[in-house]
CSV table of C-alpha atoms in Angstrom, one decimal:
chain,number,residue,atom,x,y,z
A,14,MET,CA,-136.3,164.0,69.8
A,15,ASN,CA,-137.8,161.2,71.8
A,16,ASN,CA,-138.7,159.3,68.6
A,17,LEU,CA,-135.1,159.6,67.4
A,18,LYS,CA,-133.8,158.1,70.6
A,19,LEU,CA,-136.4,155.3,70.3
A,20,VAL,CA,-135.2,154.5,66.8
A,21,HIS,CA,-131.6,154.3,67.9
A,22,THR,CA,-132.5,152.0,70.7
A,23,LEU,CA,-134.3,149.7,68.4
A,24,PHE,CA,-131.4,149.5,66.0
A,25,LEU,CA,-129.1,148.8,68.9
A,26,PHE,CA,-131.1,145.8,70.2
A,27,LEU,CA,-131.5,144.6,66.6
A,28,GLY,CA,-127.7,144.5,66.1
A,29,ILE,CA,-127.1,142.7,69.3
A,30,PHE,CA,-129.8,140.1,68.4
A,31,MET,CA,-128.4,139.4,65.0
A,32,SER,CA,-124.8,139.0,66.2
A,33,THR,CA,-125.9,136.7,69.0
A,34,TYR,CA,-128.0,134.3,66.8
A,35,GLY,CA,-125.8,134.2,63.8
A,36,PHE,CA,-127.7,136.5,61.5
A,37,GLY,CA,-124.6,138.7,60.9
A,38,ALA,CA,-123.1,138.7,57.4
A,39,SER,CA,-120.3,136.2,56.8
A,40,ILE,CA,-117.9,135.8,53.9
A,41,PRO,CA,-116.9,132.3,52.9
A,42,LEU,CA,-113.1,131.6,52.9
A,43,ASP,CA,-113.0,130.6,49.2
A,44,ALA,CA,-114.7,133.9,48.3
A,45,ILE,CA,-111.6,135.8,49.4
A,46,PRO,CA,-109.0,136.4,46.6
A,47,GLN,CA,-106.0,134.1,47.0
A,48,ASP,CA,-103.5,136.9,46.4
A,49,GLU,CA,-104.8,138.6,49.5
A,50,VAL,CA,-104.5,135.6,51.9
A,51,TYR,CA,-101.2,133.6,52.6
A,52,VAL,CA,-101.8,129.9,53.0
A,53,ASP,CA,-98.9,128.1,54.8
A,54,THR,CA,-98.5,124.8,53.0
A,55,GLU,CA,-95.0,123.9,54.5
A,56,PRO,CA,-94.8,120.5,56.3
A,57,ILE,CA,-94.7,120.7,60.1
A,58,GLU,CA,-91.4,119.4,61.5
A,59,LYS,CA,-91.8,117.6,64.8
A,60,ARG,CA,-89.0,118.5,67.2
A,61,HIS,CA,-87.5,116.0,69.5
A,62,PHE,CA,-85.6,116.8,72.7
A,63,ASP,CA,-83.0,114.1,73.4
A,64,ASP,CA,-81.5,113.7,76.8
A,65,PHE,CA,-83.4,116.7,78.0
A,66,LYS,CA,-83.0,115.8,81.7
A,67,ASP,CA,-79.3,114.9,81.4
A,68,LYS,CA,-78.5,118.2,79.6
A,69,TYR,CA,-80.0,120.3,82.3
A,70,SER,CA,-78.9,118.3,85.3
A,71,GLY,CA,-75.8,120.3,86.2
A,72,ASP,CA,-75.2,122.4,89.3
A,73,GLU,CA,-76.3,125.5,87.5
A,74,PHE,CA,-79.8,124.2,87.2
A,75,ILE,CA,-80.3,123.2,90.8
A,76,TYR,CA,-82.5,125.8,92.4
A,77,GLU,CA,-83.3,124.1,95.6
A,78,ARG,CA,-80.7,122.5,97.9
A,79,THR,CA,-81.6,119.6,100.1
A,80,ILE,CA,-78.7,118.9,102.5
A,81,ASN,CA,-80.6,118.3,105.7
A,82,ASN,CA,-80.3,114.6,105.3
A,83,SER,CA,-76.8,114.6,103.9
A,84,GLY,CA,-73.7,113.5,105.8
A,85,TRP,CA,-71.6,115.9,108.0
A,86,TRP,CA,-68.9,116.3,105.3
A,87,THR,CA,-71.5,117.4,102.7
A,88,ARG,CA,-73.0,119.9,105.1
A,89,PHE,CA,-69.6,121.2,106.1
A,90,LYS,CA,-68.7,121.8,102.4
A,91,GLN,CA,-72.0,123.5,101.8
A,92,TRP,CA,-71.4,125.7,104.8
A,93,LEU,CA,-67.9,126.6,103.6
A,94,ALA,CA,-69.3,127.3,100.1
A,95,ASP,CA,-71.8,129.7,101.7
A,96,VAL,CA,-69.0,131.4,103.6
A,97,PHE,CA,-67.0,131.9,100.4
A,98,ARG,CA,-70.1,133.1,98.4
A,99,SER,CA,-70.9,135.7,101.1
A,100,LEU,CA,-67.3,136.7,101.5
A,101,PHE,CA,-66.5,137.2,97.8
A,102,ASN,CA,-70.0,138.2,96.6
A,103,ILE,CA,-70.4,135.1,94.4
A,104,ASN,CA,-73.8,134.8,92.8
A,105,SER,CA,-73.5,131.2,91.6
A,106,ASP,CA,-73.7,128.2,93.9
A,107,ALA,CA,-71.6,126.3,91.3
A,108,LYS,CA,-68.8,128.8,91.4
A,109,ALA,CA,-68.8,128.8,95.2
A,110,ALA,CA,-68.7,125.0,95.2
A,111,ASP,CA,-65.7,125.0,92.8
A,112,ILE,CA,-63.8,127.5,95.0
A,113,THR,CA,-64.5,125.3,98.0
A,114,ASP,CA,-63.2,122.2,96.3
A,115,LEU,CA,-60.0,124.1,95.3
A,116,VAL,CA,-59.4,125.4,98.8
A,117,LEU,CA,-59.9,121.9,100.2
A,118,LYS,CA,-57.4,120.4,97.7
A,119,ILE,CA,-54.8,123.0,98.7
A,120,PHE,CA,-55.5,122.2,102.3
A,121,TYR,CA,-54.9,118.5,101.6
A,122,VAL,CA,-51.6,119.3,100.0
A,123,VAL,CA,-50.5,121.4,102.9
A,124,ILE,CA,-51.3,118.7,105.4
A,125,PHE,CA,-49.4,116.2,103.3
A,126,ILE,CA,-46.3,118.5,103.2
A,127,LEU,CA,-46.5,119.0,107.0
A,128,VAL,CA,-46.7,115.3,107.6
A,129,VAL,CA,-43.6,114.7,105.4
A,130,PHE,CA,-41.9,117.6,107.1
A,131,PHE,CA,-42.4,116.2,110.6
A,132,ILE,CA,-41.3,112.7,109.5
A,133,VAL,CA,-38.1,114.1,108.1
A,134,LYS,CA,-37.6,116.2,111.2
A,135,ALA,CA,-38.0,113.2,113.5
A,136,VAL,CA,-35.5,111.2,111.4
A,137,LEU,CA,-32.9,114.0,111.4
A,138,ASN,CA,-33.3,114.7,115.1
A,139,LYS,CA,-32.0,111.2,115.8
A,140,GLU,CA,-28.7,112.5,114.4
A,141,GLY,CA,-28.8,115.5,116.7
A,142,LYS,CA,-29.7,118.0,114.0
A,143,TRP,CA,-32.7,120.2,113.2
A,144,VAL,CA,-34.0,120.5,109.7
A,145,PHE,CA,-32.9,124.1,109.4
A,146,GLY,CA,-30.1,124.2,112.0
A,147,LYS,CA,-28.2,122.5,114.7
A,148,SER,CA,-28.6,122.3,118.4
A,149,SER,CA,-26.0,121.3,120.9
A,150,GLU,CA,-28.7,120.5,123.4
A,151,LYS,CA,-29.9,117.5,121.3
A,152,SER,CA,-28.3,114.2,122.1
A,153,ILE,CA,-24.6,115.2,121.8
A,154,ILE,CA,-23.6,111.8,120.4
A,155,PRO,CA,-25.4,110.1,117.6
A,156,VAL,CA,-26.3,106.5,118.3
A,157,THR,CA,-23.7,104.6,116.3
A,158,ASP,CA,-21.6,101.6,117.2
A,159,ILE,CA,-18.7,103.7,118.4
A,160,GLU,CA,-20.8,105.9,120.7
A,161,SER,CA,-22.7,102.9,122.1
A,162,ASN,CA,-19.4,101.2,122.9
A,163,ILE,CA,-17.0,104.0,123.9
A,164,HIS,CA,-15.4,101.9,126.6
A,165,GLU,CA,-14.2,99.4,124.0
A,166,ALA,CA,-13.3,101.9,121.3
A,167,ASP,CA,-9.6,102.7,120.6
A,168,PHE,CA,-9.8,106.4,120.3
A,169,LYS,CA,-6.1,106.9,119.7
A,170,SER,CA,-6.2,104.9,116.5
A,171,LEU,CA,-9.5,106.5,115.4
A,172,ILE,CA,-8.1,110.0,116.0
A,173,ALA,CA,-4.8,109.1,114.2
A,174,THR,CA,-6.8,107.9,111.2
A,175,ALA,CA,-9.0,111.0,111.1
A,176,GLU,CA,-5.9,113.3,111.3
A,177,LYS,CA,-4.2,111.4,108.5
A,178,ASP,CA,-7.3,112.0,106.3
A,179,ASN,CA,-7.3,115.7,107.3
A,180,ASN,CA,-10.8,115.1,108.7
A,181,TYR,CA,-10.3,117.4,111.6
A,182,ARG,CA,-14.0,117.7,112.5
A,183,LEU,CA,-14.2,113.9,113.0
A,184,ALA,CA,-11.0,113.9,115.0
A,185,ILE,CA,-12.5,116.5,117.4
A,186,ARG,CA,-15.6,114.3,117.7
A,187,TYR,CA,-13.5,111.4,118.7
A,188,TYR,CA,-11.6,113.6,121.2
A,189,TYR,CA,-14.9,114.5,122.9
A,190,LEU,CA,-16.0,110.9,123.1
A,191,TRP,CA,-12.6,110.0,124.5
A,192,LEU,CA,-13.1,112.7,127.1
A,193,LEU,CA,-16.5,111.3,128.1
A,194,LYS,CA,-15.0,107.9,128.4
A,195,HIS,CA,-12.4,109.1,130.9
A,196,LEU,CA,-15.0,111.0,132.9
A,197,SER,CA,-17.2,108.0,133.0
A,198,GLN,CA,-14.4,105.7,134.1
A,199,LYS,CA,-13.5,108.1,136.9
A,200,GLY,CA,-17.1,108.1,138.1
A,201,ILE,CA,-17.5,111.8,137.4
A,202,ILE,CA,-20.4,111.3,135.0
A,203,GLU,CA,-22.7,108.5,134.1
A,204,TYR,CA,-22.5,108.0,130.3
A,205,ASP,CA,-25.6,107.7,128.3
A,206,VAL,CA,-25.9,108.3,124.5
A,207,GLU,CA,-29.2,110.2,125.0
A,208,LYS,CA,-27.7,112.8,127.4
A,209,THR,CA,-26.8,116.3,126.4
A,210,ASN,CA,-23.6,118.2,127.3
A,211,SER,CA,-25.7,120.2,129.8
A,212,ASP,CA,-26.8,116.9,131.4
A,213,TYR,CA,-23.1,116.0,131.9
A,214,TYR,CA,-22.2,119.4,133.1
A,215,TYR,CA,-24.7,119.3,136.0
A,216,GLU,CA,-23.4,115.9,137.0
A,217,ILE,CA,-19.9,117.2,137.6
A,218,ASN,CA,-19.2,118.3,141.2
A,219,SER,CA,-15.7,119.7,140.8
A,220,GLU,CA,-15.6,123.3,139.7
A,221,ASN,CA,-12.3,122.9,138.0
A,222,VAL,CA,-13.6,119.9,136.1
A,223,LYS,CA,-16.7,121.8,135.2
A,224,GLU,CA,-14.6,124.7,133.8
A,225,GLY,CA,-12.5,122.4,131.6
A,226,PHE,CA,-15.6,120.4,130.5
A,227,SER,CA,-17.4,123.6,129.6
A,228,TYR,CA,-14.6,124.9,127.4
A,229,THR,CA,-14.0,121.6,125.6
A,230,SER,CA,-17.8,121.2,125.1
A,231,TYR,CA,-17.9,124.6,123.5
A,232,LEU,CA,-15.1,123.6,121.1
A,233,TYR,CA,-16.9,120.4,120.2
A,234,ASN,CA,-20.2,122.0,119.7
A,235,TYR,CA,-18.7,124.8,117.6
A,236,ILE,CA,-16.7,122.5,115.4
A,237,TRP,CA,-18.9,119.4,115.1
A,238,TYR,CA,-22.4,120.7,115.2
A,239,GLY,CA,-21.5,124.0,113.6
A,240,GLU,CA,-20.0,122.1,110.7
A,241,PHE,CA,-17.3,124.7,110.3
A,242,ASP,CA,-14.3,123.6,108.3
A,243,ILE,CA,-11.1,124.2,110.4
A,244,ASP,CA,-7.6,124.3,109.2
A,245,HIS,CA,-4.5,122.5,110.6
A,246,ASN,CA,-3.6,125.3,113.0
A,247,GLN,CA,-7.1,125.6,114.4
A,248,PHE,CA,-7.3,121.9,114.9
A,249,ASN,CA,-4.0,121.9,116.8
A,250,LYS,CA,-5.3,124.5,119.2
A,251,ALA,CA,-8.5,122.5,119.9
A,252,LYS,CA,-6.4,119.3,120.2
A,253,ALA,CA,-4.1,120.9,122.8
A,254,ALA,CA,-7.2,122.0,124.9
A,255,PHE,CA,-8.5,118.4,124.8
A,256,HIS,CA,-5.2,116.9,125.7
A,257,GLN,CA,-4.8,119.3,128.6
A,258,PHE,CA,-8.2,118.5,130.0
A,259,LEU,CA,-7.7,114.7,129.6
A,260,GLU,CA,-4.4,114.9,131.5
A,261,SER,CA,-6.1,116.8,134.4
A,262,VAL,CA,-8.9,114.2,134.5
A,263,LYS,CA,-6.3,111.3,134.7
A,264,LYS,CA,-4.7,112.8,137.8
């Protein structure tokens, strides 16, 4: 038994020695039958990668962001993109950046519309009107040649012309200016185109004059600023109220 183990050990060391020093059997390549070995004789095509860096330079291929040295606007946009990415569970920095750009564009449009709105509002307010309504507490008289020179205006002729043209609203306007002219001449008010009807009301000391002025002011505001079309009968009622108050002021 010990002899058998010794023989096995000798053969083991003999095999290791032959394999190490090249004494193992080898078969030449040309001795192998050609039908058993495939030899690739196709020419090797060398591949070229044109514009490799340009092709993979988009936002999708940016894996590290370096914004520490960027301007405040870039940092703000990146912060906003991070907010949208977290808010809407966006996995791509590129998509978050696109959404940020879209939101900013909408913001620019809204700002532009608001600027135009306030410009139009400022222009229309000079005529005593709001964009979506009217207010009698604005300057009750638009700044035109007639309003700026009420003491020289011939309101009888102006009213007659407006009545002839069936422009009753304009006639009521002239009646009101005519009334302010009389109150100013009597020293009851101090006329100013920028004043409101409330300003004139608090300047009046007489309660009777205040009452008449309050009613005629109501008629003027309702018809002129309300832009209600009135017929001939309604105009005559308002006209009578103005004539009555004008006569009381003259006394």
